[in-house]
């Protein structure tokens, strides 16, 4: 099989081109020599089946940033038959260096100049024929977004592939990568001969929009308003979708699965329906939110606004060892941690990405909000309720800030904060939909097994041994709760609440349901019963613990699949448990000491 | 001697030297920061935030820490 690598600088529309060529057939794969996933797709080209690989966007092959290392290691470990280099036509004056570096490596290459339309608008003219002659490789102008010029580029690629030349020798490449210089002079002379650039750019729409969106005082309020509207959209549009999905899943259960398992033994019935099927339902519940989130995110990202958000928020985020892009993800975490963690992929420096991923699970997501509203209604007056809820949000921000400050030394960001501000662009619907679909696929493949196993495990813990009522003190979960009593008693968390916390490990959505099972009561009766059993100090301590400890199995599964490190996943679990314990302990003990 | 971090908004300047370790130097040069290139500052973010710089056809944002590694000579007009 032939192998074609797609290479380009960031913001050149590389992924758009990749998606256009590969359609929905793309998959995520591992490659020798590198630790991150790369997208690849099998395509038919000139009678050969070829594998097209989307390499990360890089500025050059020197290999100082994480992404540059990835590309170097890829080329030094994998033979390739062709490199398609994609450049932004309107920035050819500096991007050409990448082509020259590839040429120095003697890699067979085709140069595609993207965004031909933008370059034309700016008055930049490129003589592709003469440039091709000097570069000794095919050069053509294309538009990855609309597909113009693409057939010609594919044709040129086909010709090279059909020559059946031997593929690149990774060892030789790794040697050649060591020495590359004097490219700069070559570049200057090429630009002078084949490209005409006007002194000032004629298109200033972006400038006008920037004057408003990056305004000294209005920029930030506009940014917050925009984020609020977008997240509001995700959750208002997501809620009916989630409800519909839940209804459908309940229908399948009651009309198909229940009759199917009526005659089977109780344990099998429980395992299949309360274990595995509930696990599947837990996974499914996230799908609408992930789709909507990435629809919105790819819109924000492709439009060029994300880099602007980084500009606006950087002064504050730099103090926490993070950058402005992380802030968008942190905000998203208040809706749902899972897509927020997946979204950190936009951060190219691994230490900073890990730090952001450590912080996100501490944001008070909508599932935790349900638990708090239930507890607050049960134990506080209507007057106190808003203050209590507000203090939980403050606490959430505080723990995020504390975590970032404490761990920023460990996850030291080595990459300088220098970002390009691309001009504003309209993303196409095709681009956005493909992205949403790929992210859901990624989540389902990576997270579903983990989540289903976890749900089954908690089901088993709360249902065995089978001679005691489910979720009672006599079950394994109750025994574990009792085992941890010496640790949880100083927090005012009794055995029943401890079992609810074990349930909460799966998902916060089921905590209230779990309390109903544990106490054998529903709704108002349950609230009344709880109000007699625990006082407000215990309730607050329980809520603080719920806020800070591990959000849910799906978050853990996502942490593991996104960081590709079990150690990091365990660190996140351990840190959040320890922090939850300390915060609840300090609160409970000082409240008691003060006489409450 | 003047650094990019000290340049006024809207003022034009020519890069006269870049003093940075290799990785930063390469990142800067890949984005178009080379000796002899003209540039100007479009805006600054509040609270000592990043600078928005325009070099030729490229707009770049960078923190003042990085901007203070770039020596410039301001043009009078």
XYZ file of C-alpha atoms in Angstrom:
673
model
C 0.000 0.000 0.000
C 1.177 3.515 -0.818
C 1.482 6.106 1.891
C 0.763 9.812 1.377
C 1.438 12.384 4.077
C -0.396 15.693 4.229
C 1.756 18.464 5.654
C 1.265 22.173 6.232
C 1.484 25.058 8.641
C -1.275 25.664 11.190
C -4.351 27.456 9.850
C -3.767 26.543 6.236
C -6.938 24.463 5.954
C -5.097 21.165 6.109
C -7.833 19.306 7.964
C -10.404 20.714 5.586
C -8.441 19.332 2.660
C -8.010 16.024 4.453
C -11.734 15.776 5.119
C -12.558 16.713 1.559
C -10.350 13.993 0.110
C -11.183 11.298 2.650
C -14.875 11.986 3.276
C -16.201 10.250 6.362
C -13.861 7.293 6.021
C -11.202 8.771 8.278
C -10.078 6.903 11.352
C -7.750 7.629 14.219
C -4.631 5.549 14.340
C -1.341 4.985 16.118
C 1.985 5.181 14.315
C 5.450 3.907 15.076
C 7.683 6.434 16.766
C 5.004 8.812 17.989
C 2.611 8.915 20.920
C -0.275 10.983 19.594
C -3.100 9.836 17.344
C -3.109 10.897 13.737
C -6.093 10.842 11.442
C -5.719 8.674 8.389
C -7.934 7.433 5.598
C -7.679 4.881 2.840
C -8.192 6.440 -0.580
C -8.089 5.124 -4.118
C -5.539 6.942 -6.244
C -4.491 5.940 -9.753
C -5.339 2.282 -9.251
C -3.485 2.101 -5.948
C -4.976 1.997 -2.504
C -3.139 4.659 -0.581
C -3.198 5.684 3.021
C -3.503 9.422 3.503
C -2.184 10.707 6.826
C -3.063 14.091 8.272
C 0.112 15.279 10.040
C -0.174 18.005 12.694
C 0.180 21.587 11.463
C 3.753 22.800 12.002
C 5.829 25.870 11.231
C 8.990 24.026 10.366
C 10.751 20.702 10.706
C 13.214 21.811 13.358
C 11.328 19.969 16.031
C 11.185 22.246 19.035
C 7.459 22.085 19.635
C 5.536 18.906 20.446
C 3.885 18.839 17.042
C 7.148 19.367 15.179
C 8.593 16.425 17.089
C 5.611 14.324 16.020
C 6.166 15.113 12.337
C 9.917 14.503 12.530
C 9.422 11.204 14.298
C 6.747 10.193 11.850
C 8.994 10.847 8.851
C 11.961 9.205 10.544
C 9.996 6.049 11.349
C 7.572 5.592 8.456
C 8.301 5.337 4.746
C 6.188 7.663 2.596
C 5.587 7.668 -1.163
C 4.407 11.237 -1.449
C 4.103 14.369 0.648
C 1.352 16.831 -0.186
C 2.484 20.181 1.172
C -0.336 22.617 1.729
C 0.410 26.325 2.058
C -1.740 29.383 2.514
C -1.336 31.317 -0.751
C -1.571 34.712 0.922
C 1.291 33.840 3.282
C 3.485 32.099 0.760
C 6.285 34.582 1.462
C 7.041 32.891 4.761
C 5.415 29.481 4.403
C 7.548 28.454 1.452
C 10.283 27.453 3.880
C 8.388 24.288 4.736
C 8.382 23.185 1.087
C 12.102 23.786 0.836
C 12.703 21.722 3.944
C 10.706 18.839 2.472
C 12.638 19.221 -0.784
C 15.937 19.010 1.082
C 14.803 15.648 2.387
C 14.358 14.453 -1.213
C 10.811 13.468 -0.474
C 8.562 13.258 -3.522
C 6.205 16.195 -3.071
C 3.302 18.103 -4.539
C 2.726 21.700 -3.523
C -0.878 22.782 -3.105
C -1.484 26.488 -2.548
C -4.685 26.809 -0.588
C -7.010 29.767 -0.171
C -6.340 30.906 -3.702
C -9.463 33.057 -3.441
C -8.183 34.984 -0.407
C -4.823 35.582 -2.054
C -6.537 36.901 -5.154
C -8.616 39.299 -3.051
C -5.462 40.596 -1.423
C -3.922 41.195 -4.819
C -1.295 38.468 -4.532
C -0.426 36.775 -7.805
C 1.608 33.601 -7.978
C 3.104 32.277 -11.188
C 2.604 28.595 -10.460
C 4.199 27.327 -13.677
C 7.517 29.058 -13.226
C 7.517 28.323 -9.495
C 6.949 24.644 -10.278
C 9.905 24.686 -12.637
C 12.242 26.149 -10.033
C 10.991 23.929 -7.262
C 10.989 20.887 -9.529
C 7.645 19.763 -8.210
C 4.031 20.206 -9.306
C 2.472 23.405 -7.929
C -1.218 24.217 -8.092
C -3.660 26.596 -6.529
C -6.657 25.045 -4.831
C -9.488 25.839 -2.483
C -9.824 23.091 0.092
C -13.054 24.601 1.314
C -14.889 24.640 -2.012
C -12.888 21.993 -3.833
C -11.635 24.210 -6.669
C -8.486 22.949 -8.331
C -8.595 19.733 -6.359
C -8.934 17.339 -9.335
C -5.754 18.822 -10.835
C -3.874 18.377 -7.589
C -5.059 14.774 -7.264
C -3.978 14.171 -10.842
C -0.489 15.434 -10.099
C -0.358 13.250 -7.016
C -1.543 10.252 -9.041
C 1.239 10.766 -11.561
C 3.889 10.640 -8.875
C 2.301 7.635 -7.202
C 2.065 5.798 -10.531
C 5.788 6.220 -11.150
C 6.171 3.573 -8.463
C 9.394 5.028 -7.171
C 10.717 3.463 -4.000
C 9.276 5.014 -0.860
C 11.371 7.260 1.353
C 13.999 5.691 3.561
C 13.201 6.645 7.162
C 16.814 6.248 8.284
C 18.112 8.557 5.610
C 15.399 11.082 6.467
C 16.323 11.052 10.108
C 19.938 11.838 9.123
C 18.946 14.605 6.737
C 16.695 16.175 9.329
C 19.787 16.918 11.342
C 21.195 19.477 8.950
C 19.117 22.051 7.154
C 20.085 25.657 6.742
C 20.446 28.427 4.178
C 16.832 27.781 3.254
C 16.078 31.396 4.035
C 18.115 32.800 1.154
C 16.657 30.345 -1.279
C 13.181 31.320 -0.120
C 13.755 35.062 -0.552
C 14.942 34.597 -4.111
C 12.036 32.314 -5.045
C 9.479 34.773 -3.662
C 11.106 37.665 -5.499
C 10.987 35.861 -8.802
C 7.573 34.250 -8.783
C 5.298 36.111 -6.384
C 3.960 39.634 -6.290
C 2.693 40.966 -2.990
C 1.184 44.449 -2.657
C 2.660 46.620 0.108
C -0.556 46.743 2.082
C -3.334 44.235 1.942
C -6.502 45.429 0.275
C -8.987 43.295 2.197
C -9.723 44.843 5.567
C -12.981 43.189 6.621
C -11.111 41.264 9.303
C -9.629 44.509 10.611
C -13.070 46.034 10.955
C -14.479 43.025 12.802
C -11.416 42.947 15.053
C -11.925 46.581 15.988
C -15.187 45.519 17.632
C -14.442 41.999 18.866
C -10.989 42.843 20.207
C -12.018 46.238 21.531
C -10.089 47.314 24.611
C -13.162 47.364 26.858
C -15.988 45.729 24.914
C -13.930 42.733 23.757
C -14.247 40.734 26.965
C -17.966 41.383 27.583
C -18.685 40.430 23.969
C -16.640 37.277 24.413
C -18.539 36.275 27.572
C -21.870 37.061 25.962
C -20.944 35.002 22.901
C -19.855 32.059 25.063
C -23.047 32.308 27.108
C -25.220 32.257 24.003
C -23.311 29.312 22.518
C -23.446 27.199 25.687
C -27.069 28.128 26.172
C -27.666 26.878 22.662
C -25.818 23.612 23.294
C -27.837 22.822 26.400
C -31.238 24.078 25.290
C -30.914 22.209 22.025
C -29.284 19.264 23.796
C -31.889 18.797 26.528
C -34.793 17.683 24.288
C -32.392 15.465 22.341
C -31.155 13.838 25.551
C -34.709 13.477 26.854
C -35.819 11.936 23.574
C -32.899 9.530 23.656
C -33.651 8.597 27.280
C -37.288 8.018 26.365
C -36.266 5.811 23.459
C -33.852 3.814 25.617
C -36.540 3.345 28.297
C -38.962 2.209 25.625
C -36.505 -0.385 24.303
C -36.009 -1.569 27.853
C -39.683 -1.858 28.799
C -41.063 -3.235 25.562
C -38.186 -5.336 24.285
C -35.637 -6.230 26.941
C -37.897 -6.646 29.995
C -40.103 -9.278 28.285
C -36.982 -10.954 26.932
C -35.467 -11.446 30.392
C -38.612 -12.017 32.497
C -38.046 -15.731 32.713
C -34.295 -15.545 33.294
C -32.827 -15.717 36.829
C -32.804 -12.502 38.845
C -29.013 -12.065 38.635
C -28.999 -12.333 34.826
C -31.946 -9.957 34.585
C -30.102 -7.491 36.810
C -26.768 -7.872 35.058
C -28.220 -7.386 31.591
C -30.646 -4.563 32.370
C -29.318 -2.694 35.426
C -25.709 -3.429 34.576
C -24.889 -3.570 30.878
C -27.943 -1.819 29.458
C -27.695 1.030 31.952
C -24.035 1.342 30.984
C -24.974 1.668 27.333
C -27.611 4.244 28.261
C -25.004 6.225 30.248
C -22.755 6.370 27.192
C -25.644 7.282 24.901
C -26.710 10.178 27.116
C -23.505 12.034 26.203
C -23.837 11.700 22.449
C -26.187 14.669 21.777
C -24.094 17.035 23.904
C -20.837 15.960 22.262
C -22.280 16.379 18.767
C -23.655 19.841 19.549
C -20.535 20.922 21.394
C -18.262 20.067 18.500
C -20.624 21.594 15.975
C -20.328 24.846 17.897
C -16.621 24.443 18.660
C -15.611 23.782 15.070
C -17.596 26.838 14.100
C -15.747 28.965 16.664
C -12.398 27.405 15.781
C -12.726 27.576 12.008
C -14.054 31.116 12.084
C -10.825 32.338 13.695
C -12.508 33.558 16.895
C -10.775 31.052 19.169
C -7.380 32.709 18.715
C -9.069 36.024 19.516
C -10.467 34.543 22.730
C -6.908 33.568 23.598
C -5.812 37.150 23.023
C -8.541 38.515 25.299
C -8.127 36.073 28.180
C -4.376 35.557 28.144
C -3.419 38.146 30.757
C -5.466 36.325 33.399
C -4.752 32.756 32.313
C -0.990 33.262 32.143
C -0.957 33.677 35.919
C -2.389 30.183 36.265
C 0.163 28.672 33.920
C -2.526 28.234 31.258
C -3.343 30.134 28.110
C -6.440 31.810 26.760
C -7.597 28.823 24.734
C -7.836 26.737 27.891
C -10.338 29.194 29.279
C -12.923 28.369 26.637
C -12.646 24.702 27.613
C -12.830 25.502 31.328
C -16.048 27.413 30.721
C -17.409 24.498 28.752
C -16.678 22.241 31.715
C -19.466 23.983 33.607
C -21.851 22.439 31.112
C -20.265 19.033 30.774
C -16.713 17.907 31.575
C -16.504 15.254 28.842
C -16.557 17.390 25.664
C -14.500 20.044 27.493
C -11.742 17.471 28.025
C -11.950 16.339 24.409
C -11.805 19.972 23.310
C -8.399 20.499 24.960
C -6.947 18.894 21.828
C -6.739 22.398 20.368
C -3.884 23.056 22.811
C -0.728 21.907 21.134
C 1.614 21.862 24.111
C 1.198 18.653 26.092
C 2.094 19.960 29.574
C -0.388 22.788 29.245
C -3.018 20.454 27.908
C -2.561 18.089 30.851
C -2.790 20.972 33.309
C -6.045 22.099 31.699
C -7.333 18.533 31.834
C -6.533 18.358 35.528
C -8.510 21.531 36.166
C -11.629 20.852 34.084
C -13.112 18.002 36.198
C -13.446 20.456 39.083
C -15.967 22.610 37.264
C -19.513 22.336 38.537
C -21.191 20.549 35.639
C -24.922 20.339 34.997
C -25.167 16.798 36.422
C -23.718 17.906 39.771
C -26.110 20.828 39.716
C -29.024 18.364 39.846
C -27.678 16.797 43.043
C -27.143 20.204 44.640
C -30.597 21.451 43.772
C -32.106 18.333 45.334
C -30.049 18.599 48.523
C -30.543 22.342 48.846
C -34.311 22.027 48.407
C -34.392 19.296 51.032
C -32.326 21.041 53.692
C -32.316 24.792 53.132
C -34.966 27.484 52.971
C -35.816 29.198 49.704
C -34.007 32.280 50.980
C -30.768 30.446 51.732
C -30.828 28.358 48.553
C -29.312 30.872 46.083
C -26.525 31.766 48.505
C -25.617 28.110 49.027
C -25.629 27.405 45.295
C -23.547 30.505 44.606
C -21.017 29.492 47.243
C -20.666 26.105 45.519
C -19.856 27.848 42.230
C -17.310 30.032 44.010
C -15.824 26.898 45.551
C -15.628 25.290 42.124
C -13.678 28.262 40.709
C -11.479 28.302 43.790
C -10.515 24.607 43.511
C -9.781 25.055 39.791
C -7.546 28.009 40.496
C -5.820 26.218 43.388
C -5.183 23.116 41.271
C -3.732 25.137 38.394
C -1.439 27.105 40.699
C -0.270 24.017 42.603
C 0.412 21.916 39.512
C 1.747 24.555 37.125
C 5.289 23.771 38.220
C 4.818 20.107 37.398
C 3.238 20.775 34.008
C 5.528 23.530 32.923
C 4.648 24.865 29.528
C 7.764 25.132 27.403
C 6.211 26.521 24.254
C 6.187 30.280 23.821
C 2.783 31.878 23.483
C 2.928 33.085 19.904
C -0.195 32.529 17.887
C -1.229 33.503 14.439
C -4.486 35.412 14.103
C -6.089 34.064 10.946
C -8.557 36.260 9.077
C -12.221 35.551 9.858
C -13.620 32.839 7.663
C -16.990 31.211 7.217
C -16.780 27.493 7.972
C -18.765 25.260 5.634
C -21.535 22.995 6.892
C -19.709 19.950 5.567
C -16.623 20.804 7.618
C -18.677 21.231 10.786
C -20.756 18.069 10.418
C -17.762 15.871 9.629
C -16.046 17.129 12.761
C -19.059 16.435 14.996
C -19.383 12.925 13.603
C -15.704 12.123 14.059
C -15.661 13.286 17.675
C -18.678 11.140 18.572
C -17.084 8.148 16.898
C -13.912 8.788 18.853
C -15.819 9.011 22.156
C -17.843 5.860 21.481
C -14.820 3.789 20.508
C -12.607 4.980 23.335
C -14.979 5.402 26.236
C -17.876 2.994 25.896
C -16.145 -0.211 27.035
C -14.694 1.480 30.097
C -18.014 3.030 31.080
C -20.063 -0.152 30.623
C -17.609 -2.157 32.720
C -17.722 0.506 35.428
C -21.508 0.565 35.531
C -21.639 -3.231 35.772
C -19.134 -3.123 38.618
C -21.151 -0.619 40.629
C -24.308 -2.607 39.910
C -22.604 -5.718 41.302
C -21.364 -3.856 44.388
C -24.817 -2.539 45.207
C -26.715 -5.782 44.457
C -24.579 -8.484 46.063
C -24.730 -10.443 48.277
C -28.198 -11.110 46.961
C -29.848 -12.002 50.282
C -29.978 -8.327 51.405
C -32.022 -5.477 49.850
C -30.210 -3.716 46.974
C -28.084 -0.677 47.942
C -28.561 -1.414 51.650
C -25.845 -1.412 54.295
C -25.521 -5.187 53.854
C -24.335 -5.058 50.227
C -20.703 -4.899 49.209
C -21.141 -1.187 48.596
C -22.540 -0.793 52.116
C -19.611 -2.791 53.476
C -17.162 -0.581 51.600
C -19.025 2.432 52.985
C -18.662 0.985 56.480
C -14.989 0.276 55.828
C -14.436 3.924 54.951
C -16.493 5.098 57.917
C -13.400 6.144 59.892
C -12.474 8.374 56.938
C -15.965 9.663 56.187
C -17.285 10.140 59.741
C -15.064 13.190 60.329
C -16.800 14.705 57.277
C -20.293 14.028 58.639
C -20.977 11.617 55.776
C -22.977 8.635 57.075
C -23.219 5.145 55.598
C -26.211 5.899 53.399
C -24.544 8.964 51.913
C -21.337 6.962 51.420
C -23.240 4.469 49.243
C -24.659 7.388 47.244
C -21.079 8.601 46.695
C -20.140 5.183 45.308
C -23.057 5.477 42.878
C -21.936 8.996 42.096
C -18.691 7.570 40.798
C -20.636 6.296 37.770
C -22.547 9.494 37.110
C -23.872 12.334 39.218
C -27.220 12.026 37.450
C -27.945 8.817 39.357
C -27.035 10.076 42.853
C -30.544 11.295 43.618
C -31.986 8.074 42.211
C -29.542 6.120 44.347
C -30.639 7.985 47.482
C -34.216 7.023 46.620
C -33.221 3.359 46.434
C -31.093 3.559 49.590
C -33.830 5.155 51.702
C -36.640 3.325 49.897
C -38.509 6.610 49.424
C -39.292 8.994 46.560
C -39.595 12.747 46.011
C -40.942 14.813 48.915
C -40.996 11.847 51.272
C -37.303 11.288 50.560
C -36.504 14.963 51.187
C -38.435 14.925 54.468
C -36.695 11.742 55.589
C -33.255 13.150 54.761
C -34.000 16.379 56.595
C -34.619 14.359 59.761
C -31.516 12.207 59.315
C -28.872 14.811 58.508
C -28.459 18.488 59.353
C -27.366 21.293 57.061
C -23.699 21.045 58.011
C -23.621 17.401 56.951
C -25.522 18.231 53.764
C -23.069 21.003 52.884
C -20.120 18.745 53.596
C -21.668 16.064 51.354
C -22.222 18.602 48.598
C -18.652 19.881 48.814
C -17.392 16.316 48.540
C -19.708 15.668 45.588
C -18.505 18.848 43.917
C -14.831 18.049 44.114
C -14.384 14.275 43.886
C -14.311 12.388 40.582
C -17.163 13.715 38.429
C -18.157 10.533 36.619
C -16.902 7.430 34.850
C -17.274 9.064 31.451
C -14.962 11.854 32.538
C -12.416 9.327 33.777
C -12.660 7.330 30.560
C -12.150 10.546 28.577
C -9.220 11.610 30.757
C -7.562 8.283 30.078
C -8.207 8.220 26.346
C -7.235 11.859 25.808
C -4.079 11.804 27.934
C -3.155 8.250 26.894
C -1.800 7.780 30.351
C -3.259 5.677 33.139
C -0.893 7.382 35.546
C -2.411 10.750 34.700
C -5.909 9.357 35.141
C -5.010 8.016 38.593
C -3.365 11.290 39.516
C -6.555 13.138 38.633
C -8.690 10.693 40.650
C -6.368 10.740 43.649
C -5.977 14.505 43.634
C -9.709 15.169 43.420
C -10.480 12.653 46.177
C -7.804 14.079 48.451
C -8.896 17.655 47.789
C -12.554 16.719 48.329
C -11.706 15.103 51.647
C -9.600 18.009 52.881
C -12.157 20.665 51.896
C -15.083 18.740 53.436
C -13.044 18.016 56.553
C -12.083 21.640 57.070
C -15.643 22.767 56.469
C -17.340 20.162 58.660
C -14.944 20.366 61.577
C -14.797 24.155 61.674
C -18.593 24.411 61.404
C -18.966 22.002 64.305
C -16.265 23.795 66.255
C -18.099 27.071 65.745
C -21.095 25.416 67.345
C -23.340 24.753 64.336
C 18.005 50.434 21.673
C 14.303 49.711 21.686
C 12.317 46.500 22.039
C 9.101 45.458 20.381
C 7.425 45.428 23.789
C 8.037 49.186 24.065
C 6.656 50.138 20.678
C 3.592 52.391 20.581
C 0.355 51.207 19.016
C 0.220 52.030 15.322
C 3.920 52.951 15.079
C 5.950 51.232 12.390
C 9.340 49.696 13.022
C 12.008 47.480 11.476
C 13.339 44.427 13.293
C 17.017 44.998 14.031
C 17.874 41.934 16.098
C 16.276 38.907 17.712
C 17.791 37.658 20.939
C 16.187 34.345 21.729
C 17.140 30.780 22.434
C 17.013 28.440 19.483
C 13.446 27.170 19.877
C 11.926 30.614 20.319
C 14.089 31.972 17.525
C 12.823 29.368 15.097
C 9.207 29.838 16.078
C 9.568 33.591 15.589
C 11.272 33.222 12.261
C 8.698 30.704 11.052
C 6.008 33.289 11.747
C 7.920 35.923 9.820
C 9.974 37.681 12.504
C 13.288 38.175 10.686
C 15.882 40.912 10.848
C 15.042 43.705 8.409
C 11.307 42.982 8.312
C 8.900 45.859 8.923
C 6.095 45.481 11.461
C 3.669 47.429 13.601
C 1.557 46.896 16.688
C -2.167 46.840 16.025
C -3.324 46.637 19.644
C -2.488 45.507 23.132
C -4.769 43.485 25.416
C -5.648 45.002 28.790
C -3.871 44.129 32.041
C -0.495 43.722 30.367
C -1.909 41.095 28.020
C -0.492 40.018 24.656
C 0.432 42.262 21.729
C -1.233 42.022 18.346
C 1.471 42.539 15.732
C 1.232 42.758 11.956
C 4.148 41.597 9.817
C 3.593 41.729 6.095
C 0.579 39.538 5.433
C 0.523 37.850 8.834
C -1.148 38.869 12.095
C 0.458 37.407 15.203
C -0.246 37.664 18.931
C 2.565 37.269 21.447
C 3.197 38.036 25.109
C 5.379 40.960 26.090
C 7.919 38.518 27.543
C 8.553 37.258 24.028
C 8.220 40.723 22.478
C 11.013 42.005 24.712
C 13.413 39.623 22.944
C 12.923 41.439 19.662
C 14.967 44.596 19.074
C 13.521 47.140 16.714
C 14.262 50.550 15.334
C 11.112 52.645 15.132
C 10.333 54.516 11.918
C 9.550 58.182 12.397
C 6.363 58.314 10.314
